[in-house]
Amino acid sequence: MTTLTAHDVALTYRNGVDALRSVSIELHDHELVAVVGPNGAGKSTLIDVLGGVRAPDAGRVEFDGVSLVSLSAKARARSLAHVPQNLDSIPAVSVERFVFAGRYAHVSRWRGATDIDREAVVAALAAADVTHLAARQLSELSGGQRQRVLIARALAQQAPMLLVDEPTAALDPRHQLAVFELLSTLVLERGRGVLVVTHDLNLAAQFAQRIVLMDDGTIVGSGSVDEMLRLEVLEPVYGPRLHVGRVDGVPVVLPWRSLEDSHE
């Protein structure tokens, strides 16, 4: 079993804000875990720490029992693929070249790229539905298109663990579903472990095996979809203006303006 584990990690920003406070979480292969919570809960910071993008001030992160900080950049890339919300800067390269860069952990400087590398890139472009964008410059794409290209690059890494930060924020409903269906396929058919940060409780309800609820830099709950998507669990974090129903037996959570609210 492949496992990514955070043990009591903590991180404080330079302004003194505690972004993470003694957070412990474990991700296994064959599992899709959705991390949810309000803005500022620490979700994106957690995924950065799990992916080695940020070093925690306290605690540790381990991949299969080995400290993440002890792994080389290539070894870490072969173990974990990280999909950020967006890029700090947009390189002047084509989509295909950008996705191909996801193979750097597998490509030897002596032998160069192989047919296996090229096939991995072709498959990643197709899986993320961006094959038709392969020749376009990254800078020419919309935010939603660029997000799918980021997913393609992570898929090209072929790492056993995938960490994805709000992948559907800039996508239309069709592509929102397509992204979560893709992540679910990686788990169910290819045995990957996927941790996805999302604000969409309803997509989490449809695809996650486990939901982790964060608030104020800490984990306040973790469990199955039915255990977590209940008013008594959600209202202390999100407030009282929610409605929880069911569609095809799956919980559905809506922000709801009651009649009393409309008369205030």
PDB file of C-alpha atoms in Angstrom:
ATOM      1  CA  MET A   1       0.000   0.000   0.000  1.00  0.00           C
ATOM      2  CA  THR A   2       1.281   3.445  -0.961  1.00  0.00           C
ATOM      3  CA  THR A   3       0.722   6.086   1.707  1.00  0.00           C
ATOM      4  CA  LEU A   4       1.253   9.844   2.038  1.00  0.00           C
ATOM      5  CA  THR A   5       1.088  11.022   5.632  1.00  0.00           C
ATOM      6  CA  ALA A   6       1.288  14.342   7.427  1.00  0.00           C
ATOM      7  CA  HIS A   7       2.106  14.142  11.138  1.00  0.00           C
ATOM      8  CA  ASP A   8       1.134  17.171  13.264  1.00  0.00           C
ATOM      9  CA  VAL A   9       2.204  19.702  10.635  1.00  0.00           C
ATOM     10  CA  ALA A  10       2.032  23.381  11.484  1.00  0.00           C
ATOM     11  CA  LEU A  11       2.825  26.470   9.452  1.00  0.00           C
ATOM     12  CA  THR A  12       2.676  30.147  10.358  1.00  0.00           C
ATOM     13  CA  TYR A  13       2.774  32.917   7.770  1.00  0.00           C
ATOM     14  CA  ARG A  14       5.164  35.844   8.116  1.00  0.00           C
ATOM     15  CA  ASN A  15       2.273  38.048   9.280  1.00  0.00           C
ATOM     16  CA  GLY A  16       1.789  35.730  12.254  1.00  0.00           C
ATOM     17  CA  VAL A  17      -1.330  33.972  10.965  1.00  0.00           C
ATOM     18  CA  ASP A  18      -1.418  30.257  11.789  1.00  0.00           C
ATOM     19  CA  ALA A  19      -2.218  28.655   8.419  1.00  0.00           C
ATOM     20  CA  LEU A  20      -1.978  25.101   9.767  1.00  0.00           C
ATOM     21  CA  ARG A  21      -2.218  24.029  13.382  1.00  0.00           C
ATOM     22  CA  SER A  22      -1.155  20.459  14.238  1.00  0.00           C
ATOM     23  CA  VAL A  23      -2.747  18.853  11.180  1.00  0.00           C
ATOM     24  CA  SER A  24      -2.474  15.099  10.628  1.00  0.00           C
ATOM     25  CA  ILE A  25      -3.852  13.380   7.541  1.00  0.00           C
ATOM     26  CA  GLU A  26      -3.206  10.175   5.614  1.00  0.00           C
ATOM     27  CA  LEU A  27      -3.830   9.410   1.939  1.00  0.00           C
ATOM     28  CA  HIS A  28      -3.737   5.873   0.547  1.00  0.00           C
ATOM     29  CA  ASP A  29      -3.668   4.524  -2.970  1.00  0.00           C
ATOM     30  CA  HIS A  30      -7.069   3.471  -4.399  1.00  0.00           C
ATOM     31  CA  GLU A  31      -8.656   6.417  -2.574  1.00  0.00           C
ATOM     32  CA  LEU A  32     -10.074   9.823  -3.536  1.00  0.00           C
ATOM     33  CA  VAL A  33     -10.128  12.211  -0.587  1.00  0.00           C
ATOM     34  CA  ALA A  34     -11.852  15.598  -0.867  1.00  0.00           C
ATOM     35  CA  VAL A  35     -10.631  18.379   1.433  1.00  0.00           C
ATOM     36  CA  VAL A  36     -13.356  20.984   1.950  1.00  0.00           C
ATOM     37  CA  GLY A  37     -13.880  24.022   4.130  1.00  0.00           C
ATOM     38  CA  PRO A  38     -14.470  27.777   3.979  1.00  0.00           C
ATOM     39  CA  ASN A  39     -12.074  30.335   2.531  1.00  0.00           C
ATOM     40  CA  GLY A  40      -8.968  30.694   4.679  1.00  0.00           C
ATOM     41  CA  ALA A  41      -9.367  27.276   6.297  1.00  0.00           C
ATOM     42  CA  GLY A  42      -5.837  26.196   5.284  1.00  0.00           C
ATOM     43  CA  LYS A  43      -6.777  23.794   2.483  1.00  0.00           C
ATOM     44  CA  SER A  44      -4.380  25.096  -0.178  1.00  0.00           C
ATOM     45  CA  THR A  45      -1.580  25.458   2.362  1.00  0.00           C
ATOM     46  CA  LEU A  46      -2.071  21.841   3.389  1.00  0.00           C
ATOM     47  CA  ILE A  47      -1.831  20.605  -0.189  1.00  0.00           C
ATOM     48  CA  ASP A  48       1.339  22.674  -0.690  1.00  0.00           C
ATOM     49  CA  VAL A  49       2.889  21.098   2.409  1.00  0.00           C
ATOM     50  CA  LEU A  50       1.856  17.600   1.345  1.00  0.00           C
ATOM     51  CA  GLY A  51       3.398  18.192  -2.088  1.00  0.00           C
ATOM     52  CA  GLY A  52       6.666  19.590  -0.753  1.00  0.00           C
ATOM     53  CA  VAL A  53       5.996  23.065  -2.170  1.00  0.00           C
ATOM     54  CA  ARG A  54       6.118  24.518   1.355  1.00  0.00           C
ATOM     55  CA  ALA A  55       8.082  23.172   4.287  1.00  0.00           C
ATOM     56  CA  PRO A  56       6.119  23.043   7.554  1.00  0.00           C
ATOM     57  CA  ASP A  57       7.407  24.877  10.607  1.00  0.00           C
ATOM     58  CA  ALA A  58       6.687  21.792  12.697  1.00  0.00           C
ATOM     59  CA  GLY A  59       5.734  18.183  12.091  1.00  0.00           C
ATOM     60  CA  ARG A  60       6.682  16.069   9.098  1.00  0.00           C
ATOM     61  CA  VAL A  61       5.367  14.646   5.837  1.00  0.00           C
ATOM     62  CA  GLU A  62       6.244  11.088   4.795  1.00  0.00           C
ATOM     63  CA  PHE A  63       5.821   9.122   1.591  1.00  0.00           C
ATOM     64  CA  ASP A  64       5.733   5.403   2.353  1.00  0.00           C
ATOM     65  CA  GLY A  65       7.445   6.116   5.664  1.00  0.00           C
ATOM     66  CA  VAL A  66      10.263   8.179   4.125  1.00  0.00           C
ATOM     67  CA  SER A  67      10.523  11.860   4.995  1.00  0.00           C
ATOM     68  CA  LEU A  68       9.537  13.997   2.004  1.00  0.00           C
ATOM     69  CA  VAL A  69      12.397  16.440   2.628  1.00  0.00           C
ATOM     70  CA  SER A  70      14.919  13.602   2.242  1.00  0.00           C
ATOM     71  CA  LEU A  71      13.779  12.845  -1.319  1.00  0.00           C
ATOM     72  CA  SER A  72      15.449  14.439  -4.320  1.00  0.00           C
ATOM     73  CA  ALA A  73      13.316  16.615  -6.607  1.00  0.00           C
ATOM     74  CA  LYS A  74      13.146  13.801  -9.183  1.00  0.00           C
ATOM     75  CA  ALA A  75      12.275  11.169  -6.594  1.00  0.00           C
ATOM     76  CA  ARG A  76       9.547  13.402  -5.198  1.00  0.00           C
ATOM     77  CA  ALA A  77       8.159  14.011  -8.713  1.00  0.00           C
ATOM     78  CA  ARG A  78       8.038  10.268  -9.335  1.00  0.00           C
ATOM     79  CA  SER A  79       6.040   9.877  -6.113  1.00  0.00           C
ATOM     80  CA  LEU A  80       3.765  12.929  -6.079  1.00  0.00           C
ATOM     81  CA  ALA A  81       2.139  15.039  -8.779  1.00  0.00           C
ATOM     82  CA  HIS A  82       0.912  18.472  -7.670  1.00  0.00           C
ATOM     83  CA  VAL A  83      -1.704  20.481  -9.567  1.00  0.00           C
ATOM     84  CA  PRO A  84      -1.817  24.092  -8.311  1.00  0.00           C
ATOM     85  CA  GLN A  85      -4.793  26.432  -8.714  1.00  0.00           C
ATOM     86  CA  ASN A  86      -2.810  28.497 -11.199  1.00  0.00           C
ATOM     87  CA  LEU A  87       0.697  29.341 -12.349  1.00  0.00           C
ATOM     88  CA  ASP A  88       2.749  32.153 -10.812  1.00  0.00           C
ATOM     89  CA  SER A  89       3.951  32.970 -14.324  1.00  0.00           C
ATOM     90  CA  ILE A  90       3.019  31.564 -17.723  1.00  0.00           C
ATOM     91  CA  PRO A  91       5.977  30.213 -19.684  1.00  0.00           C
ATOM     92  CA  ALA A  92       6.240  30.986 -23.389  1.00  0.00           C
ATOM     93  CA  VAL A  93       5.859  27.373 -24.548  1.00  0.00           C
ATOM     94  CA  SER A  94       3.315  25.256 -26.360  1.00  0.00           C
ATOM     95  CA  VAL A  95       0.867  23.115 -24.451  1.00  0.00           C
ATOM     96  CA  GLU A  96       2.580  19.946 -25.655  1.00  0.00           C
ATOM     97  CA  ARG A  97       6.024  21.095 -24.496  1.00  0.00           C
ATOM     98  CA  PHE A  98       4.603  22.191 -21.158  1.00  0.00           C
ATOM     99  CA  VAL A  99       2.966  18.805 -20.586  1.00  0.00           C
ATOM    100  CA  PHE A 100       6.129  17.036 -21.762  1.00  0.00           C
ATOM    101  CA  ALA A 101       8.008  18.813 -18.956  1.00  0.00           C
ATOM    102  CA  GLY A 102       5.980  16.656 -16.574  1.00  0.00           C
ATOM    103  CA  ARG A 103       8.156  13.742 -17.717  1.00  0.00           C
ATOM    104  CA  TYR A 104      11.381  15.294 -16.419  1.00  0.00           C
ATOM    105  CA  ALA A 105      11.555  12.866 -13.497  1.00  0.00           C
ATOM    106  CA  HIS A 106      11.616   9.951 -15.937  1.00  0.00           C
ATOM    107  CA  VAL A 107      13.830  11.314 -18.714  1.00  0.00           C
ATOM    108  CA  SER A 108      17.569  10.683 -18.458  1.00  0.00           C
ATOM    109  CA  ARG A 109      19.859  13.477 -19.626  1.00  0.00           C
ATOM    110  CA  TRP A 110      21.902  10.810 -21.412  1.00  0.00           C
ATOM    111  CA  ARG A 111      19.243   8.995 -23.391  1.00  0.00           C
ATOM    112  CA  GLY A 112      16.632  11.740 -23.785  1.00  0.00           C
ATOM    113  CA  ALA A 113      12.929  11.115 -24.319  1.00  0.00           C
ATOM    114  CA  THR A 114      11.697   7.685 -25.379  1.00  0.00           C
ATOM    115  CA  ASP A 115       8.558   6.363 -27.035  1.00  0.00           C
ATOM    116  CA  ILE A 116       7.263   5.606 -23.540  1.00  0.00           C
ATOM    117  CA  ASP A 117       7.596   9.292 -22.612  1.00  0.00           C
ATOM    118  CA  ARG A 118       5.893  10.428 -25.806  1.00  0.00           C
ATOM    119  CA  GLU A 119       3.060   7.936 -25.323  1.00  0.00           C
ATOM    120  CA  ALA A 120       2.564   9.150 -21.746  1.00  0.00           C
ATOM    121  CA  VAL A 121       2.208  12.737 -22.968  1.00  0.00           C
ATOM    122  CA  VAL A 122      -0.251  11.784 -25.714  1.00  0.00           C
ATOM    123  CA  ALA A 123      -2.336   9.829 -23.199  1.00  0.00           C
ATOM    124  CA  ALA A 124      -2.252  12.688 -20.663  1.00  0.00           C
ATOM    125  CA  LEU A 125      -3.380  15.255 -23.244  1.00  0.00           C
ATOM    126  CA  ALA A 126      -6.254  13.011 -24.277  1.00  0.00           C
ATOM    127  CA  ALA A 127      -7.314  12.219 -20.701  1.00  0.00           C
ATOM    128  CA  ALA A 128      -7.512  15.918 -19.820  1.00  0.00           C
ATOM    129  CA  ASP A 129      -9.353  16.712 -23.096  1.00  0.00           C
ATOM    130  CA  VAL A 130      -6.661  19.107 -24.350  1.00  0.00           C
ATOM    131  CA  THR A 131      -5.258  17.221 -27.348  1.00  0.00           C
ATOM    132  CA  HIS A 132      -6.742  19.845 -29.657  1.00  0.00           C
ATOM    133  CA  LEU A 133      -4.774  22.518 -27.767  1.00  0.00           C
ATOM    134  CA  ALA A 134      -1.380  20.790 -28.046  1.00  0.00           C
ATOM    135  CA  ALA A 135       0.103  23.249 -30.562  1.00  0.00           C
ATOM    136  CA  ARG A 136      -1.303  26.373 -28.873  1.00  0.00           C
ATOM    137  CA  GLN A 137       0.809  28.625 -26.690  1.00  0.00           C
ATOM    138  CA  LEU A 138       0.024  28.331 -22.993  1.00  0.00           C
ATOM    139  CA  SER A 139      -0.427  32.101 -22.806  1.00  0.00           C
ATOM    140  CA  GLU A 140      -3.245  31.958 -25.381  1.00  0.00           C
ATOM    141  CA  LEU A 141      -5.508  29.746 -23.300  1.00  0.00           C
ATOM    142  CA  SER A 142      -8.423  30.623 -21.061  1.00  0.00           C
ATOM    143  CA  GLY A 143      -8.165  29.981 -17.346  1.00  0.00           C
ATOM    144  CA  GLY A 144     -10.281  26.836 -17.632  1.00  0.00           C
ATOM    145  CA  GLN A 145      -8.242  25.472 -20.534  1.00  0.00           C
ATOM    146  CA  ARG A 146      -5.020  26.168 -18.675  1.00  0.00           C
ATOM    147  CA  GLN A 147      -6.334  24.310 -15.630  1.00  0.00           C
ATOM    148  CA  ARG A 148      -6.941  21.212 -17.725  1.00  0.00           C
ATOM    149  CA  VAL A 149      -3.415  21.510 -19.143  1.00  0.00           C
ATOM    150  CA  LEU A 150      -2.048  21.585 -15.591  1.00  0.00           C
ATOM    151  CA  ILE A 151      -3.907  18.340 -14.921  1.00  0.00           C
ATOM    152  CA  ALA A 152      -2.480  16.837 -18.126  1.00  0.00           C
ATOM    153  CA  ARG A 153       1.049  17.715 -17.039  1.00  0.00           C
ATOM    154  CA  ALA A 154       0.478  16.032 -13.664  1.00  0.00           C
ATOM    155  CA  LEU A 155      -0.923  12.950 -15.385  1.00  0.00           C
ATOM    156  CA  ALA A 156       2.186  12.762 -17.577  1.00  0.00           C
ATOM    157  CA  GLN A 157       4.263  12.352 -14.394  1.00  0.00           C
ATOM    158  CA  GLN A 158       2.497   9.029 -13.754  1.00  0.00           C
ATOM    159  CA  ALA A 159       3.043   9.421 -10.014  1.00  0.00           C
ATOM    160  CA  PRO A 160       1.084   7.144  -7.658  1.00  0.00           C
ATOM    161  CA  MET A 161      -0.202  10.138  -5.646  1.00  0.00           C
ATOM    162  CA  LEU A 162      -1.974  13.155  -7.164  1.00  0.00           C
ATOM    163  CA  LEU A 163      -2.618  16.368  -5.202  1.00  0.00           C
ATOM    164  CA  VAL A 164      -5.077  18.718  -6.895  1.00  0.00           C
ATOM    165  CA  ASP A 165      -5.971  22.217  -5.688  1.00  0.00           C
ATOM    166  CA  GLU A 166      -9.437  23.443  -6.726  1.00  0.00           C
ATOM    167  CA  PRO A 167      -9.348  21.975 -10.249  1.00  0.00           C
ATOM    168  CA  THR A 168     -12.874  23.044 -11.235  1.00  0.00           C
ATOM    169  CA  ALA A 169     -12.867  26.695 -10.138  1.00  0.00           C
ATOM    170  CA  ALA A 170     -12.643  28.069 -13.702  1.00  0.00           C
ATOM    171  CA  LEU A 171     -14.501  25.291 -15.506  1.00  0.00           C
ATOM    172  CA  ASP A 172     -18.003  25.020 -16.932  1.00  0.00           C
ATOM    173  CA  PRO A 173     -20.289  22.284 -15.518  1.00  0.00           C
ATOM    174  CA  ARG A 174     -19.454  19.759 -18.266  1.00  0.00           C
ATOM    175  CA  HIS A 175     -15.725  20.033 -17.632  1.00  0.00           C
ATOM    176  CA  GLN A 176     -16.226  20.086 -13.856  1.00  0.00           C
ATOM    177  CA  LEU A 177     -17.828  16.670 -14.075  1.00  0.00           C
ATOM    178  CA  ALA A 178     -15.241  15.490 -16.596  1.00  0.00           C
ATOM    179  CA  VAL A 179     -12.354  16.424 -14.275  1.00  0.00           C
ATOM    180  CA  PHE A 180     -13.834  14.578 -11.307  1.00  0.00           C
ATOM    181  CA  GLU A 181     -14.689  11.596 -13.499  1.00  0.00           C
ATOM    182  CA  LEU A 182     -11.046  11.557 -14.618  1.00  0.00           C
ATOM    183  CA  LEU A 183      -9.785  11.729 -11.027  1.00  0.00           C
ATOM    184  CA  SER A 184     -12.180   8.940 -10.066  1.00  0.00           C
ATOM    185  CA  THR A 185     -10.924   6.801 -12.967  1.00  0.00           C
ATOM    186  CA  LEU A 186      -7.350   7.263 -11.769  1.00  0.00           C
ATOM    187  CA  VAL A 187      -8.403   5.888  -8.395  1.00  0.00           C
ATOM    188  CA  LEU A 188     -10.762   3.094  -9.398  1.00  0.00           C
ATOM    189  CA  GLU A 189      -9.003   1.797 -12.516  1.00  0.00           C
ATOM    190  CA  ARG A 190      -5.361   2.743 -12.005  1.00  0.00           C
ATOM    191  CA  GLY A 191      -5.054   2.524  -8.233  1.00  0.00           C
ATOM    192  CA  ARG A 192      -3.777   6.070  -7.682  1.00  0.00           C
ATOM    193  CA  GLY A 193      -4.315   8.035  -4.517  1.00  0.00           C
ATOM    194  CA  VAL A 194      -5.949  11.414  -5.162  1.00  0.00           C
ATOM    195  CA  LEU A 195      -6.383  14.276  -2.716  1.00  0.00           C
ATOM    196  CA  VAL A 196      -8.425  17.141  -4.115  1.00  0.00           C
ATOM    197  CA  VAL A 197      -9.162  20.492  -2.502  1.00  0.00           C
ATOM    198  CA  THR A 198     -12.578  21.735  -3.556  1.00  0.00           C
ATOM    199  CA  HIS A 199     -15.305  24.181  -2.591  1.00  0.00           C
ATOM    200  CA  ASP A 200     -17.861  22.057  -4.436  1.00  0.00           C
ATOM    201  CA  LEU A 201     -19.450  19.851  -1.808  1.00  0.00           C
ATOM    202  CA  ASN A 202     -21.711  18.237  -4.392  1.00  0.00           C
ATOM    203  CA  LEU A 203     -18.874  17.039  -6.612  1.00  0.00           C
ATOM    204  CA  ALA A 204     -17.144  15.763  -3.482  1.00  0.00           C
ATOM    205  CA  ALA A 205     -20.342  13.918  -2.557  1.00  0.00           C
ATOM    206  CA  GLN A 206     -20.481  12.144  -5.910  1.00  0.00           C
ATOM    207  CA  PHE A 207     -16.853  11.061  -6.219  1.00  0.00           C
ATOM    208  CA  ALA A 208     -14.990  11.029  -2.891  1.00  0.00           C
ATOM    209  CA  GLN A 209     -14.499   7.986  -0.702  1.00  0.00           C
ATOM    210  CA  ARG A 210     -13.674  10.271   2.203  1.00  0.00           C
ATOM    211  CA  ILE A 211     -14.283  13.933   3.017  1.00  0.00           C
ATOM    212  CA  VAL A 212     -11.965  15.950   5.263  1.00  0.00           C
ATOM    213  CA  LEU A 213     -13.437  19.167   6.667  1.00  0.00           C
ATOM    214  CA  MET A 214     -11.058  21.991   7.604  1.00  0.00           C
ATOM    215  CA  ASP A 215     -11.618  25.256   9.447  1.00  0.00           C
ATOM    216  CA  ASP A 216      -9.218  27.819  10.881  1.00  0.00           C
ATOM    217  CA  GLY A 217      -6.083  25.851  10.027  1.00  0.00           C
ATOM    218  CA  THR A 218      -7.123  22.528  11.489  1.00  0.00           C
ATOM    219  CA  ILE A 219      -9.129  19.414  10.612  1.00  0.00           C
ATOM    220  CA  VAL A 220     -12.501  19.484  12.348  1.00  0.00           C
ATOM    221  CA  GLY A 221     -13.929  16.298  10.856  1.00  0.00           C
ATOM    222  CA  SER A 222     -13.186  13.371   8.571  1.00  0.00           C
ATOM    223  CA  GLY A 223     -15.377  10.546   7.360  1.00  0.00           C
ATOM    224  CA  SER A 224     -17.573   9.151   4.644  1.00  0.00           C
ATOM    225  CA  VAL A 225     -19.816  11.314   2.470  1.00  0.00           C
ATOM    226  CA  ASP A 226     -22.903  10.421   4.507  1.00  0.00           C
ATOM    227  CA  GLU A 227     -21.104  11.085   7.786  1.00  0.00           C
ATOM    228  CA  MET A 228     -19.762  14.504   6.779  1.00  0.00           C
ATOM    229  CA  LEU A 229     -22.470  16.068   4.608  1.00  0.00           C
ATOM    230  CA  ARG A 230     -24.978  16.599   7.389  1.00  0.00           C
ATOM    231  CA  LEU A 231     -26.255  19.910   8.745  1.00  0.00           C
ATOM    232  CA  GLU A 232     -24.973  19.232  12.258  1.00  0.00           C
ATOM    233  CA  VAL A 233     -21.458  18.777  10.839  1.00  0.00           C
ATOM    234  CA  LEU A 234     -21.498  21.560   8.242  1.00  0.00           C
ATOM    235  CA  GLU A 235     -23.345  24.376  10.025  1.00  0.00           C
ATOM    236  CA  PRO A 236     -20.709  24.996  12.738  1.00  0.00           C
ATOM    237  CA  VAL A 237     -18.215  25.663   9.915  1.00  0.00           C
ATOM    238  CA  TYR A 238     -20.290  27.180   7.098  1.00  0.00           C
ATOM    239  CA  GLY A 239     -23.085  28.804   9.069  1.00  0.00           C
ATOM    240  CA  PRO A 240     -26.819  28.082   9.183  1.00  0.00           C
ATOM    241  CA  ARG A 241     -27.928  29.000   5.659  1.00  0.00           C
ATOM    242  CA  LEU A 242     -27.615  25.563   4.107  1.00  0.00           C
ATOM    243  CA  HIS A 243     -30.048  22.997   2.781  1.00  0.00           C
ATOM    244  CA  VAL A 244     -29.113  19.322   2.595  1.00  0.00           C
ATOM    245  CA  GLY A 245     -31.182  16.989   0.420  1.00  0.00           C
ATOM    246  CA  ARG A 246     -30.559  13.923  -1.700  1.00  0.00           C
ATOM    247  CA  VAL A 247     -30.436  13.155  -5.410  1.00  0.00           C
ATOM    248  CA  ASP A 248     -30.205   9.476  -6.384  1.00  0.00           C
ATOM    249  CA  GLY A 249     -29.321   8.707  -2.786  1.00  0.00           C
ATOM    250  CA  VAL A 250     -26.345  11.115  -2.743  1.00  0.00           C
ATOM    251  CA  PRO A 251     -26.314  14.139  -0.383  1.00  0.00           C
ATOM    252  CA  VAL A 252     -26.752  17.516  -2.079  1.00  0.00           C
ATOM    253  CA  VAL A 253     -25.767  20.712  -0.225  1.00  0.00           C
ATOM    254  CA  LEU A 254     -27.129  24.089  -1.303  1.00  0.00           C
ATOM    255  CA  PRO A 255     -26.749  27.617   0.078  1.00  0.00           C
ATOM    256  CA  TRP A 256     -30.352  28.479   0.778  1.00  0.00           C
ATOM    257  CA  ARG A 257     -32.089  31.792   1.449  1.00  0.00           C
ATOM    258  CA  SER A 258     -35.028  31.043   3.679  1.00  0.00           C
ATOM    259  CA  LEU A 259     -38.319  32.935   3.720  1.00  0.00           C
ATOM    260  CA  GLU A 260     -37.300  34.483   7.037  1.00  0.00           C
ATOM    261  CA  ASP A 261     -34.094  35.791   5.414  1.00  0.00           C
ATOM    262  CA  SER A 262     -36.056  37.387   2.559  1.00  0.00           C
ATOM    263  CA  HIS A 263     -38.150  39.404   5.000  1.00  0.00           C
ATOM    264  CA  GLU A 264     -35.217  40.815   6.959  1.00  0.00           C
TER     265      GLU A 264
END
